Short mmCIF file of C-alpha atoms and ligand atoms in Angstrom, two decimals:
data_model
loop_
_atom_site.label_atom_id
_atom_site.label_comp_id
_atom_site.label_asym_id
_atom_site.label_seq_id
_atom_site.Cartn_x
_atom_site.Cartn_y
_atom_site.Cartn_z
CA MET A 1 57.23 -10.76 -38.32
CA THR A 2 59.54 -12.38 -35.78
CA GLU A 3 59.47 -16.15 -35.25
CA SER A 4 57.89 -15.90 -31.80
CA LYS A 5 55.11 -13.65 -33.16
CA LEU A 6 54.59 -16.07 -36.02
CA ASN A 7 54.28 -18.96 -33.59
CA SER A 8 51.84 -17.13 -31.43
CA MET A 9 49.84 -16.17 -34.53
CA ASN A 10 49.69 -19.81 -35.63
CA THR A 11 48.64 -20.88 -32.17
CA PHE A 12 46.01 -18.17 -32.11
CA VAL A 13 44.62 -19.30 -35.47
CA GLU A 14 44.49 -22.95 -34.42
CA ARG A 15 42.86 -22.24 -31.08
CA ALA A 16 40.38 -19.76 -32.54
CA GLN A 17 39.35 -22.28 -35.21
CA ARG A 18 38.88 -24.95 -32.58
CA ILE A 19 36.75 -22.68 -30.38
CA LEU A 20 34.57 -21.64 -33.29
CA SER A 21 34.05 -25.15 -34.60
CA THR A 22 33.19 -26.57 -31.18
CA SER A 23 30.81 -23.80 -30.08
CA PRO A 24 27.89 -23.77 -32.47
CA GLY A 25 25.09 -21.48 -31.42
CA LYS A 26 27.40 -19.00 -29.68
CA ARG A 27 28.05 -15.58 -31.24
CA PHE A 28 31.68 -14.58 -31.44
CA ILE A 29 33.49 -11.42 -32.37
CA LEU A 30 37.07 -10.77 -33.40
CA VAL A 31 38.39 -7.58 -31.88
CA ARG A 32 41.55 -5.97 -33.16
CA SER A 33 43.22 -3.15 -31.25
CA ASN A 34 45.64 -0.62 -32.64
CA ILE A 35 47.55 2.36 -31.36
CA ARG A 36 47.46 5.00 -34.05
CA ASP A 37 50.85 6.47 -34.97
CA PHE A 38 52.67 4.29 -32.46
CA LYS A 39 55.94 5.02 -34.25
CA LEU A 40 55.36 8.67 -33.50
CA VAL A 41 54.86 7.88 -29.81
CA ASN A 42 58.26 6.20 -29.85
CA GLN A 43 59.86 9.08 -31.69
CA VAL A 44 58.36 11.83 -29.58
CA PHE A 45 58.56 10.24 -26.13
CA GLY A 46 61.29 7.63 -26.63
CA PHE A 47 61.19 3.84 -26.83
CA GLN A 48 61.02 3.46 -23.08
CA LYS A 49 57.69 5.30 -22.94
CA GLY A 50 56.48 3.27 -25.91
CA ASN A 51 57.38 0.07 -24.07
CA GLU A 52 55.64 1.25 -20.91
CA ILE A 53 52.44 1.74 -22.87
CA LEU A 54 52.70 -1.70 -24.43
CA GLN A 55 53.45 -3.30 -21.06
CA CYS A 56 50.44 -1.58 -19.58
CA LEU A 57 48.28 -3.07 -22.35
CA GLU A 58 49.78 -6.53 -22.05
CA GLU A 59 49.27 -6.58 -18.29
CA TYR A 60 45.58 -5.91 -18.76
CA PHE A 61 45.31 -8.50 -21.47
CA ASP A 62 47.23 -11.12 -19.52
CA LYS A 63 44.97 -10.68 -16.53
CA LYS A 64 42.14 -11.65 -18.82
CA ARG A 65 39.93 -8.89 -17.46
CA LEU A 66 38.52 -8.68 -20.93
CA CYS A 67 36.89 -12.13 -20.89
CA PHE A 68 38.33 -13.15 -24.23
CA ASP A 69 38.84 -16.74 -25.25
CA VAL A 70 42.17 -16.32 -26.94
CA TYR A 71 44.36 -13.42 -28.00
CA CYS A 72 47.66 -12.68 -29.69
CA GLN A 73 49.96 -9.80 -30.49
CA LEU A 74 49.77 -9.33 -34.26
CA HIS A 75 52.26 -6.49 -34.49
CA ILE A 76 54.10 -4.52 -31.88
CA ASP A 77 51.11 -2.24 -31.21
CA GLN A 78 48.31 -4.45 -32.47
CA PHE A 79 46.45 -7.16 -30.60
CA VAL A 80 43.66 -9.43 -31.68
CA PHE A 81 41.08 -11.17 -29.48
CA LEU A 82 38.42 -13.75 -30.04
CA MET A 83 35.57 -13.41 -27.59
CA GLU A 84 31.91 -14.10 -27.20
CA LYS A 85 29.85 -11.18 -28.30
CA ASN A 86 28.05 -10.88 -24.99
CA SER A 87 31.37 -10.78 -23.09
CA TYR A 88 32.50 -7.69 -24.95
CA SER A 89 32.51 -4.48 -22.96
CA GLU A 90 33.45 -1.25 -24.64
CA ALA A 91 33.78 0.37 -21.21
CA ILE A 92 36.62 -1.99 -20.20
CA PHE A 93 38.54 -1.31 -23.41
CA ARG A 94 38.00 2.39 -22.88
CA THR A 95 39.37 2.19 -19.33
CA ILE A 96 42.44 0.35 -20.55
CA ALA A 97 42.96 2.95 -23.28
CA ASP A 98 42.59 5.79 -20.75
CA ASN A 99 45.07 4.23 -18.37
CA CYS A 100 47.64 3.72 -21.10
CA SER A 101 47.29 7.19 -22.49
CA ASN A 102 47.59 8.63 -18.97
CA LEU A 103 51.18 7.42 -19.05
CA ILE A 104 51.79 10.43 -21.27
CA MET A 105 50.49 13.14 -19.01
CA GLY A 106 50.84 16.84 -19.45
CA SER A 107 51.48 16.59 -23.16
CA SER A 108 49.27 17.96 -25.90
CA PHE A 109 49.82 14.67 -27.76
CA ARG A 110 47.20 12.02 -26.98
CA VAL A 111 47.57 8.32 -27.58
CA HIS A 112 44.84 7.18 -29.99
CA PHE A 113 43.55 3.76 -29.16
CA GLN A 114 41.42 2.19 -31.91
CA LEU A 115 39.30 -0.95 -32.02
CA GLY A 116 38.05 -2.72 -35.12
CA ILE A 117 35.45 -5.44 -34.57
CA TYR A 118 34.35 -8.20 -36.89
CA GLU A 119 31.25 -10.12 -35.88
CA ILE A 120 31.73 -13.70 -37.03
CA THR A 121 28.81 -14.79 -39.16
CA ASN A 122 30.62 -17.59 -40.94
CA PRO A 123 32.82 -19.60 -38.52
CA ASP A 124 34.46 -21.36 -41.49
CA MET A 125 35.99 -18.15 -42.79
CA GLU A 126 39.77 -18.07 -42.46
CA ILE A 127 40.82 -16.43 -39.21
CA LEU A 128 43.27 -14.20 -41.07
CA SER A 129 40.43 -12.92 -43.28
CA MET A 130 38.56 -12.06 -40.12
CA CYS A 131 41.64 -10.18 -38.86
CA ASP A 132 41.73 -8.31 -42.19
CA ARG A 133 38.10 -7.31 -41.84
CA ALA A 134 38.72 -6.01 -38.32
CA LYS A 135 41.65 -4.06 -39.76
CA LEU A 136 39.41 -2.56 -42.45
CA ALA A 137 37.03 -1.49 -39.71
CA ILE A 138 39.95 0.32 -38.02
CA LYS A 139 40.88 1.97 -41.29
CA SER A 140 37.35 3.28 -41.67
CA ILE A 141 37.74 5.33 -38.48
CA LYS A 142 37.93 8.96 -39.50
CA ILE A 143 37.31 10.66 -36.18
CA ASP A 144 40.20 11.98 -34.16
CA GLU A 145 39.26 10.73 -30.70
CA PRO A 146 41.61 9.16 -28.11
CA PHE A 147 39.36 6.08 -28.12
CA SER A 148 37.30 4.94 -31.08
CA VAL A 149 35.54 1.76 -32.15
CA ALA A 150 34.31 0.64 -35.57
CA TRP A 151 32.29 -2.48 -36.33
CA TYR A 152 32.92 -4.07 -39.69
CA ASN A 153 30.08 -4.14 -42.19
CA GLU A 154 29.87 -4.95 -45.88
CA SER A 155 29.85 -1.30 -46.92
CA ILE A 156 33.33 -0.97 -45.40
CA MET A 157 34.51 -3.75 -47.73
CA GLU A 158 32.74 -2.14 -50.70
CA LYS A 159 34.40 1.19 -49.95
CA ARG A 160 37.76 -0.53 -49.64
CA LEU A 161 37.34 -2.29 -52.97
CA TYR A 162 36.28 0.98 -54.59
CA PHE A 163 39.35 2.65 -53.05
CA LYS A 164 41.60 -0.02 -54.60
CA LYS A 165 39.84 0.30 -57.96
CA VAL A 166 40.39 4.05 -58.06
CA ILE A 167 44.06 3.67 -57.23
CA SER A 168 44.65 0.90 -59.74
CA GLU A 169 42.90 2.71 -62.60
CA PHE A 170 44.24 6.17 -61.86
CA ASN A 171 47.59 6.10 -63.66
CA ASP A 172 46.14 4.70 -66.90
CA ALA A 173 43.34 7.25 -66.88
CA LEU A 174 45.85 10.04 -66.41
CA GLU A 175 48.10 8.77 -69.19
CA GLU A 176 45.14 8.31 -71.52
CA GLY A 177 43.99 11.89 -70.91
CA ARG A 178 40.75 10.78 -69.29
CA PHE A 179 40.77 13.53 -66.71
CA LEU A 180 38.81 16.51 -67.94
CA MET A 181 39.12 20.08 -66.85
CA TYR A 182 35.72 21.61 -66.17
CA LEU A 183 35.44 25.33 -65.64
CA GLN A 184 33.06 27.12 -63.31
CA PRO A 185 32.67 30.81 -64.17
CA GLN A 186 33.30 33.51 -61.59
CA ALA A 187 31.66 36.91 -62.02
CA ASN A 188 32.35 40.37 -60.74
CA THR A 189 29.79 42.85 -59.43
CA LYS A 190 29.17 44.20 -62.90
CA GLY A 191 28.04 40.78 -64.00
CA GLU A 192 31.10 40.14 -66.12
CA ILE A 193 32.75 36.75 -66.14
CA ILE A 194 36.30 37.53 -65.14
CA SER A 195 37.67 34.10 -64.27
CA ALA A 196 36.90 30.43 -63.80
CA GLU A 197 37.82 27.70 -61.35
CA ALA A 198 39.37 24.57 -62.87
CA LEU A 199 37.68 21.46 -61.45
CA ALA A 200 38.61 17.90 -62.34
CA ARG A 201 36.26 15.27 -63.76
CA TRP A 202 37.15 11.64 -64.48
CA LEU A 203 35.93 10.22 -67.78
CA MET A 204 35.48 6.48 -67.23
CA LYS A 205 35.96 3.96 -70.04
CA ASP A 206 32.19 3.39 -70.26
CA GLY A 207 31.66 7.10 -70.87
CA THR A 208 30.39 8.04 -67.39
CA ILE A 209 31.87 11.12 -65.82
CA LEU A 210 32.87 10.98 -62.17
CA SER A 211 32.76 14.10 -60.04
CA PRO A 212 35.58 14.83 -57.58
CA SER A 213 33.70 13.55 -54.55
CA HIS A 214 34.27 10.05 -55.98
CA PHE A 215 38.04 10.28 -56.24
CA ILE A 216 39.74 13.36 -54.73
CA SER A 217 39.75 12.15 -51.12
CA ILE A 218 40.96 8.70 -52.24
CA LEU A 219 43.78 10.23 -54.27
CA GLU A 220 44.69 12.35 -51.26
CA GLU A 221 44.67 9.41 -48.87
CA SER A 222 46.79 7.34 -51.24
CA GLU A 223 49.19 10.23 -51.83
CA LEU A 224 48.53 10.29 -55.58
CA ILE A 225 46.76 13.62 -55.79
CA TRP A 226 49.91 15.52 -56.77
CA LYS A 227 49.93 13.79 -60.15
CA LEU A 228 46.39 14.96 -60.90
CA ASP A 229 47.17 18.45 -59.67
CA LEU A 230 50.25 18.73 -61.89
CA TYR A 231 48.12 17.61 -64.82
CA MET A 232 45.34 20.10 -64.05
CA TRP A 233 47.74 23.02 -63.57
CA GLU A 234 49.34 22.22 -66.91
CA LYS A 235 45.92 22.06 -68.63
CA ALA A 236 45.03 25.41 -67.09
CA ALA A 237 48.31 26.95 -68.29
CA GLN A 238 47.76 25.54 -71.81
CA LEU A 239 44.26 26.97 -71.93
CA LEU A 240 45.44 30.37 -70.73
CA ALA A 241 48.00 30.34 -73.54
CA CYS A 242 45.19 29.72 -76.08
CA TRP A 243 43.02 32.40 -74.51
CA LYS A 244 45.81 34.93 -74.97
CA GLN A 245 45.01 34.91 -78.68
CA GLU A 246 41.25 35.44 -78.22
CA ASP A 247 39.80 38.88 -77.64
CA ASP A 248 36.88 37.78 -75.50
CA LYS A 249 39.08 35.65 -73.25
CA LYS A 250 42.49 37.23 -73.07
CA ASN A 251 41.64 38.99 -69.80
CA LEU A 252 40.23 35.94 -68.04
CA SER A 253 42.13 34.15 -65.31
CA ILE A 254 41.86 30.56 -64.06
CA SER A 255 41.99 29.38 -60.44
CA VAL A 256 43.65 26.06 -59.76
CA ASN A 257 43.38 23.94 -56.62
CA ILE A 258 46.28 22.87 -54.44
CA SER A 259 45.83 19.81 -52.27
CA PRO A 260 47.36 19.81 -48.76
CA LYS A 261 49.26 16.68 -49.82
CA ASP A 262 50.95 18.38 -52.81
CA ILE A 263 53.61 20.02 -50.70
CA HIS A 264 55.17 16.64 -49.91
CA TYR A 265 55.73 15.81 -53.58
CA ILE A 266 55.97 19.01 -55.57
CA ASP A 267 57.99 22.17 -55.31
CA ILE A 268 54.87 24.25 -55.87
CA GLU A 269 56.58 27.57 -56.46
CA LYS A 270 59.07 26.12 -58.94
CA THR A 271 56.38 24.14 -60.78
CA LEU A 272 53.96 27.03 -61.20
CA ILE A 273 56.68 29.43 -62.28
CA GLY A 274 57.93 26.73 -64.70
CA LEU A 275 54.45 26.46 -66.21
CA VAL A 276 53.89 30.18 -66.73
CA ASN A 277 57.31 30.40 -68.39
CA LYS A 278 56.73 27.31 -70.54
CA TYR A 279 53.40 28.63 -71.86
CA ASN A 280 54.45 32.25 -71.82
CA ILE A 281 51.50 33.42 -69.77
CA SER A 282 51.27 35.99 -67.03
CA PRO A 283 51.22 34.61 -63.46
CA GLU A 284 48.46 37.11 -62.70
CA LYS A 285 46.20 34.96 -64.84
CA MET A 286 46.71 31.91 -62.71
CA ASN A 287 45.11 32.09 -59.28
CA VAL A 288 46.15 29.58 -56.69
CA GLU A 289 43.51 28.20 -54.30
CA ILE A 290 44.89 26.87 -51.06
CA THR A 291 42.33 25.37 -48.76
CA GLU A 292 42.06 26.75 -45.27
CA THR A 293 42.65 23.39 -43.59
CA SER A 294 46.08 23.07 -45.27
CA PHE A 295 47.46 25.93 -43.24
CA VAL A 296 46.73 24.35 -39.90
CA SER A 297 49.08 21.41 -40.40
CA ASN A 298 52.09 23.41 -41.50
CA PRO A 299 51.62 27.15 -40.93
CA ALA A 300 55.24 28.26 -41.27
CA PHE A 301 55.62 26.49 -44.60
CA TYR A 302 52.50 28.13 -46.02
CA VAL A 303 53.39 31.62 -44.82
CA GLU A 304 56.58 31.30 -46.84
CA LEU A 305 54.91 29.64 -49.84
CA ILE A 306 52.28 32.37 -50.07
CA GLU A 307 54.92 35.04 -49.91
CA LYS A 308 56.99 33.38 -52.62
CA LEU A 309 54.02 32.83 -54.93
CA HIS A 310 52.83 36.33 -54.29
CA ASN A 311 56.24 37.78 -55.15
CA ALA A 312 56.22 35.72 -58.33
CA GLY A 313 52.98 37.44 -59.34
CA PHE A 314 50.32 34.80 -58.57
CA ALA A 315 47.12 35.74 -56.74
CA ILE A 316 46.49 33.53 -53.72
CA GLU A 317 43.01 32.56 -52.60
CA ILE A 318 42.21 31.06 -49.23
CA ASP A 319 39.69 28.40 -50.24
CA ASP A 320 36.82 27.12 -48.08
CA PHE A 321 37.29 29.98 -45.64
CA GLY A 322 35.24 29.47 -42.48
CA THR A 323 35.33 25.67 -42.39
CA GLY A 324 38.22 25.31 -39.94
CA TYR A 325 38.45 26.00 -36.26
CA SER A 326 41.05 28.69 -36.53
CA SER A 327 39.88 30.79 -39.43
CA LEU A 328 40.52 34.09 -37.69
CA THR A 329 44.01 33.25 -36.47
CA LEU A 330 44.76 32.25 -40.00
CA LEU A 331 43.86 35.67 -41.33
CA LYS A 332 46.40 37.19 -39.00
CA ASN A 333 49.26 35.16 -40.42
CA PHE A 334 48.51 34.52 -44.09
CA HIS A 335 48.73 37.44 -46.44
CA ALA A 336 46.54 36.11 -49.21
CA ASP A 337 44.93 38.22 -51.94
CA ILE A 338 41.46 36.75 -52.01
CA LEU A 339 39.27 35.19 -49.36
CA LYS A 340 36.94 32.53 -50.72
CA LEU A 341 33.92 32.22 -48.45
CA ASP A 342 32.89 28.62 -48.03
CA MET A 343 29.44 27.76 -49.31
CA GLY A 344 28.47 26.69 -45.80
CA PHE A 345 27.99 30.38 -45.00
CA LEU A 346 25.08 30.45 -47.43
CA GLN A 347 23.58 27.02 -46.97
CA ASN A 348 20.97 25.89 -44.44
CA ASN A 349 20.44 29.37 -43.21
CA ASP A 350 17.75 29.11 -40.58
CA ASN A 351 18.81 32.35 -39.06
CA LEU A 352 19.34 34.86 -41.80
CA ILE A 353 19.97 37.81 -39.56
CA ARG A 354 22.79 36.11 -37.71
CA SER A 355 24.41 34.88 -40.89
CA GLU A 356 24.10 38.32 -42.46
CA ILE A 357 25.97 39.79 -39.50
CA ILE A 358 28.71 37.17 -39.83
CA ILE A 359 29.09 37.47 -43.60
CA ASP A 360 29.03 41.24 -43.41
CA SER A 361 31.72 41.26 -40.71
CA VAL A 362 33.95 38.74 -42.47
CA ILE A 363 33.80 40.75 -45.70
CA GLU A 364 34.51 43.97 -43.86
CA MET A 365 37.45 42.37 -42.07
CA ALA A 366 38.84 40.99 -45.33
CA LYS A 367 38.63 44.43 -46.92
CA ARG A 368 40.46 46.03 -44.03
CA LEU A 369 43.14 43.39 -44.43
CA ASP A 370 43.40 44.35 -48.09
CA MET A 371 41.83 41.21 -49.46
CA GLN A 372 39.06 40.77 -51.98
CA VAL A 373 36.22 38.36 -51.31
CA ILE A 374 34.64 35.72 -53.51
CA SER A 375 31.71 33.65 -52.38
CA GLU A 376 31.24 30.10 -53.65
CA GLY A 377 28.03 28.11 -53.71
CA VAL A 378 25.79 30.99 -54.76
CA GLU A 379 22.61 29.20 -55.79
CA THR A 380 19.88 31.82 -55.77
CA GLN A 381 19.36 35.37 -56.88
CA GLU A 382 18.59 36.33 -53.27
CA GLN A 383 21.95 35.00 -52.11
CA ALA A 384 23.80 36.84 -54.84
CA ALA A 385 22.00 40.07 -54.11
CA PHE A 386 22.59 39.69 -50.39
CA LEU A 387 26.31 39.13 -50.92
CA ARG A 388 26.53 42.03 -53.31
CA ILE A 389 24.90 44.38 -50.82
CA ASN A 390 27.36 43.25 -48.19
CA GLY A 391 30.37 44.05 -50.34
CA CYS A 392 31.34 40.70 -51.87
CA ASP A 393 33.52 41.27 -54.95
CA PHE A 394 33.10 38.04 -56.90
CA PHE A 395 30.53 35.27 -57.17
CA GLN A 396 30.66 31.61 -58.09
CA GLY A 397 27.85 29.10 -57.96
CA PHE A 398 25.09 27.19 -59.71
CA TYR A 399 23.01 30.35 -59.95
CA PHE A 400 25.46 31.62 -62.54
CA SER A 401 26.61 28.36 -64.03
CA ARG A 402 27.55 24.84 -63.01
CA PRO A 403 31.10 23.75 -63.81
CA VAL A 404 31.09 23.06 -67.56
CA PRO A 405 33.44 21.45 -70.10
CA ILE A 406 35.75 23.87 -71.90
CA ASP A 407 33.68 24.10 -75.12
CA LYS A 408 30.51 24.77 -73.13
CA PHE A 409 32.36 27.46 -71.20
CA ASP A 410 32.68 29.34 -74.49
CA THR A 411 28.90 29.16 -74.94
CA VAL A 412 28.25 30.43 -71.41
CA LEU A 413 30.71 33.25 -71.90
CA LYS A 414 29.20 34.27 -75.24
CA ALA A 415 25.70 34.26 -73.75
CA TYR A 416 26.77 36.55 -70.94
CA ASN A 417 28.69 38.84 -73.24
CA LEU A 418 25.66 39.06 -75.48
CA GLU A 419 23.51 39.99 -72.54
CA ARG A 420 25.87 42.75 -71.54
CA THR A 421 26.00 44.31 -75.00
CA ASN A 422 22.45 43.63 -76.18
CA LYS A 423 19.63 44.32 -73.76
CA GLY A 424 17.03 42.36 -75.69
CA ALA A 425 19.06 39.17 -75.85
CA LYS A 426 17.85 35.97 -74.20
CA HIS A 427 20.35 34.04 -72.17
CA PRO A 428 20.34 31.49 -69.37
CA LYS A 429 20.38 33.83 -66.41
CA SER A 430 21.23 37.45 -66.01
CA MET A 431 23.96 38.20 -63.55
CA ARG A 432 23.94 41.70 -64.73
CA ASN A 433 20.33 42.30 -63.79
CA LEU A 434 20.70 40.67 -60.48
CA VAL A 435 23.66 42.81 -59.61
CA LEU A 436 21.96 45.97 -60.77
CA GLU A 437 18.78 45.12 -58.89
CA ALA A 438 20.73 44.58 -55.73
CA VAL A 439 22.24 48.04 -55.55
P1 LIG B 501 36.00 23.32 -54.19
O1 LIG B 501 37.38 23.72 -54.54
O2 LIG B 501 35.39 23.95 -52.99
O3 LIG B 501 35.13 23.56 -55.49
C1 LIG B 501 33.83 24.02 -55.49
C2 LIG B 501 32.88 22.88 -55.50
O4 LIG B 501 31.58 23.39 -55.25
C3 LIG B 501 32.78 22.21 -56.87
O5 LIG B 501 32.49 20.85 -56.66
C4 LIG B 501 31.57 22.85 -57.48
O6 LIG B 501 30.92 22.05 -58.44
C5 LIG B 501 30.70 23.00 -56.27
N1 LIG B 501 29.76 24.07 -56.45
C6 LIG B 501 29.93 25.17 -57.18
N2 LIG B 501 28.85 25.98 -57.12
C7 LIG B 501 27.97 25.37 -56.30
C8 LIG B 501 26.68 25.70 -55.84
O7 LIG B 501 26.10 26.72 -56.16
N3 LIG B 501 26.08 24.83 -54.99
C9 LIG B 501 26.69 23.67 -54.59
N4 LIG B 501 26.02 22.88 -53.77
N5 LIG B 501 27.91 23.32 -55.02
C10 LIG B 501 28.55 24.16 -55.86
P2 LIG B 501 33.24 19.73 -57.44
O8 LIG B 501 33.54 20.15 -58.83
O9 LIG B 501 32.44 18.50 -57.21
O10 LIG B 501 34.60 19.67 -56.66
C11 LIG B 501 34.62 19.26 -55.33
C12 LIG B 501 35.95 19.51 -54.70
O11 LIG B 501 36.94 18.64 -55.25
C13 LIG B 501 36.48 20.92 -54.93
O12 LIG B 501 35.88 21.76 -53.99
C14 LIG B 501 37.95 20.72 -54.71
O13 LIG B 501 38.25 20.77 -53.34
C15 LIG B 501 38.16 19.32 -55.19
N6 LIG B 501 38.76 19.35 -56.53
C16 LIG B 501 38.18 19.43 -57.75
N7 LIG B 501 39.09 19.40 -58.74
C17 LIG B 501 40.31 19.31 -58.11
C18 LIG B 501 41.67 19.25 -58.58
O14 LIG B 501 41.96 19.28 -59.77
N8 LIG B 501 42.64 19.16 -57.62
C19 LIG B 501 42.35 19.15 -56.29
N9 LIG B 501 43.36 19.07 -55.41
N10 LIG B 501 41.10 19.21 -55.83
C20 LIG B 501 40.09 19.30 -56.72
CA1 LIG B 502 38.64 25.41 -54.82
CA1 LIG B 503 35.94 25.78 -52.05
#
């Protein structure tokens, strides 16, 4: 921070403290403004444009149209204001944001103006802590709008603390082998288990097991996910090497997940080829799931990656197909082997006829593009039968089995094998019957 900024920050703190301590009974808020990716604005449009935007902001702020009591520039693109709560007007901030972003007209890039607001409940709290809370509110903004506002609340702080806890405990957990590979079986239309998806679980020190919703997005946001993915791919390769020796498993394959963030840290092609060589397994046994949303950010890269992995013998699955906005365009450009229908296609189906038409058409399209189709999230016999009738090749979901630890996977597999070879056998659920009934 430059000396002048530091001075103005000190002055801001002093004046804010004075206002708060001499105005009991009034409700104040601390508003922090931020321009998202301001560096990018400078890079794309040049420093002069960046300066114009900042000047535009400062002019508004200097004219005090915002009715604040005191303000300062925290960083080049960040301002902080102390104002009475009833003087705050979102509309005025929105107008300012619009006017600044209009300085970049005719471009597909929009300036993103964000506000984080902390309502002061304890006037004795340090002003800098209030600024931090307003910053946390900004960080909680997940929507991609040109203007967005978030009010701080305690759950934002709790989430932030949880975020920090995950990051600080992650490396130890990884080194101590406390990430587990669960497997969720995938079946073909004959009711045979032909593969499994590898899904991570975190074994905490107290013995609880965390599911991915508690850590994957945090590891992605903090750019650590690649370490977990490397670990999971290696575990999958090791397991495939063991399965090679076992008659009932030597034909099974395992699907591994690739995070959109991995490409920044790992040479995916080199790593996966390295693993199949190290464990002397066939690349055909290792399916690679790339989520649909990855493609959008970097299409050219993924077209090439898919081609390279494909040439090396891996089967590529487009995961979560149907969740993005450009699913169809994607099919045109990405020559994957398997389309994995997102479970959203099956869930909350108020209008079965419409969804049948969509699923039927997507499957038909995939077939014509020479791809096989797997559906995830199959929870009921009706769904499985419906998918089967419409030409789906593979099924994955709670109806067949939840993701299970490796030893339990053996039990599930044995139960299904028993069912296939012995009609009188009892087993958890019969895929075979369901598939036969559906035809
Ligand atoms: P995903 O790749 O879409 O994996 C399928 C998720 O759907 C799994 O959640 C699975 O438990 C759940 N699921 C399976 N069948 C059903 C069903 O019938 N009904 C419902 N409601 N859900 C079902 P899980 O294991 O909690 O994993 C969540 C997500 O976390 C995965 O979604 C994947 O995106 C991510 N993930 C898991 N392990 C890894 C990993 O090692 N690396 C990376 N990058 N991501 C992972
Ligand atoms: Ca997946
Ligand atoms: Ca999925």
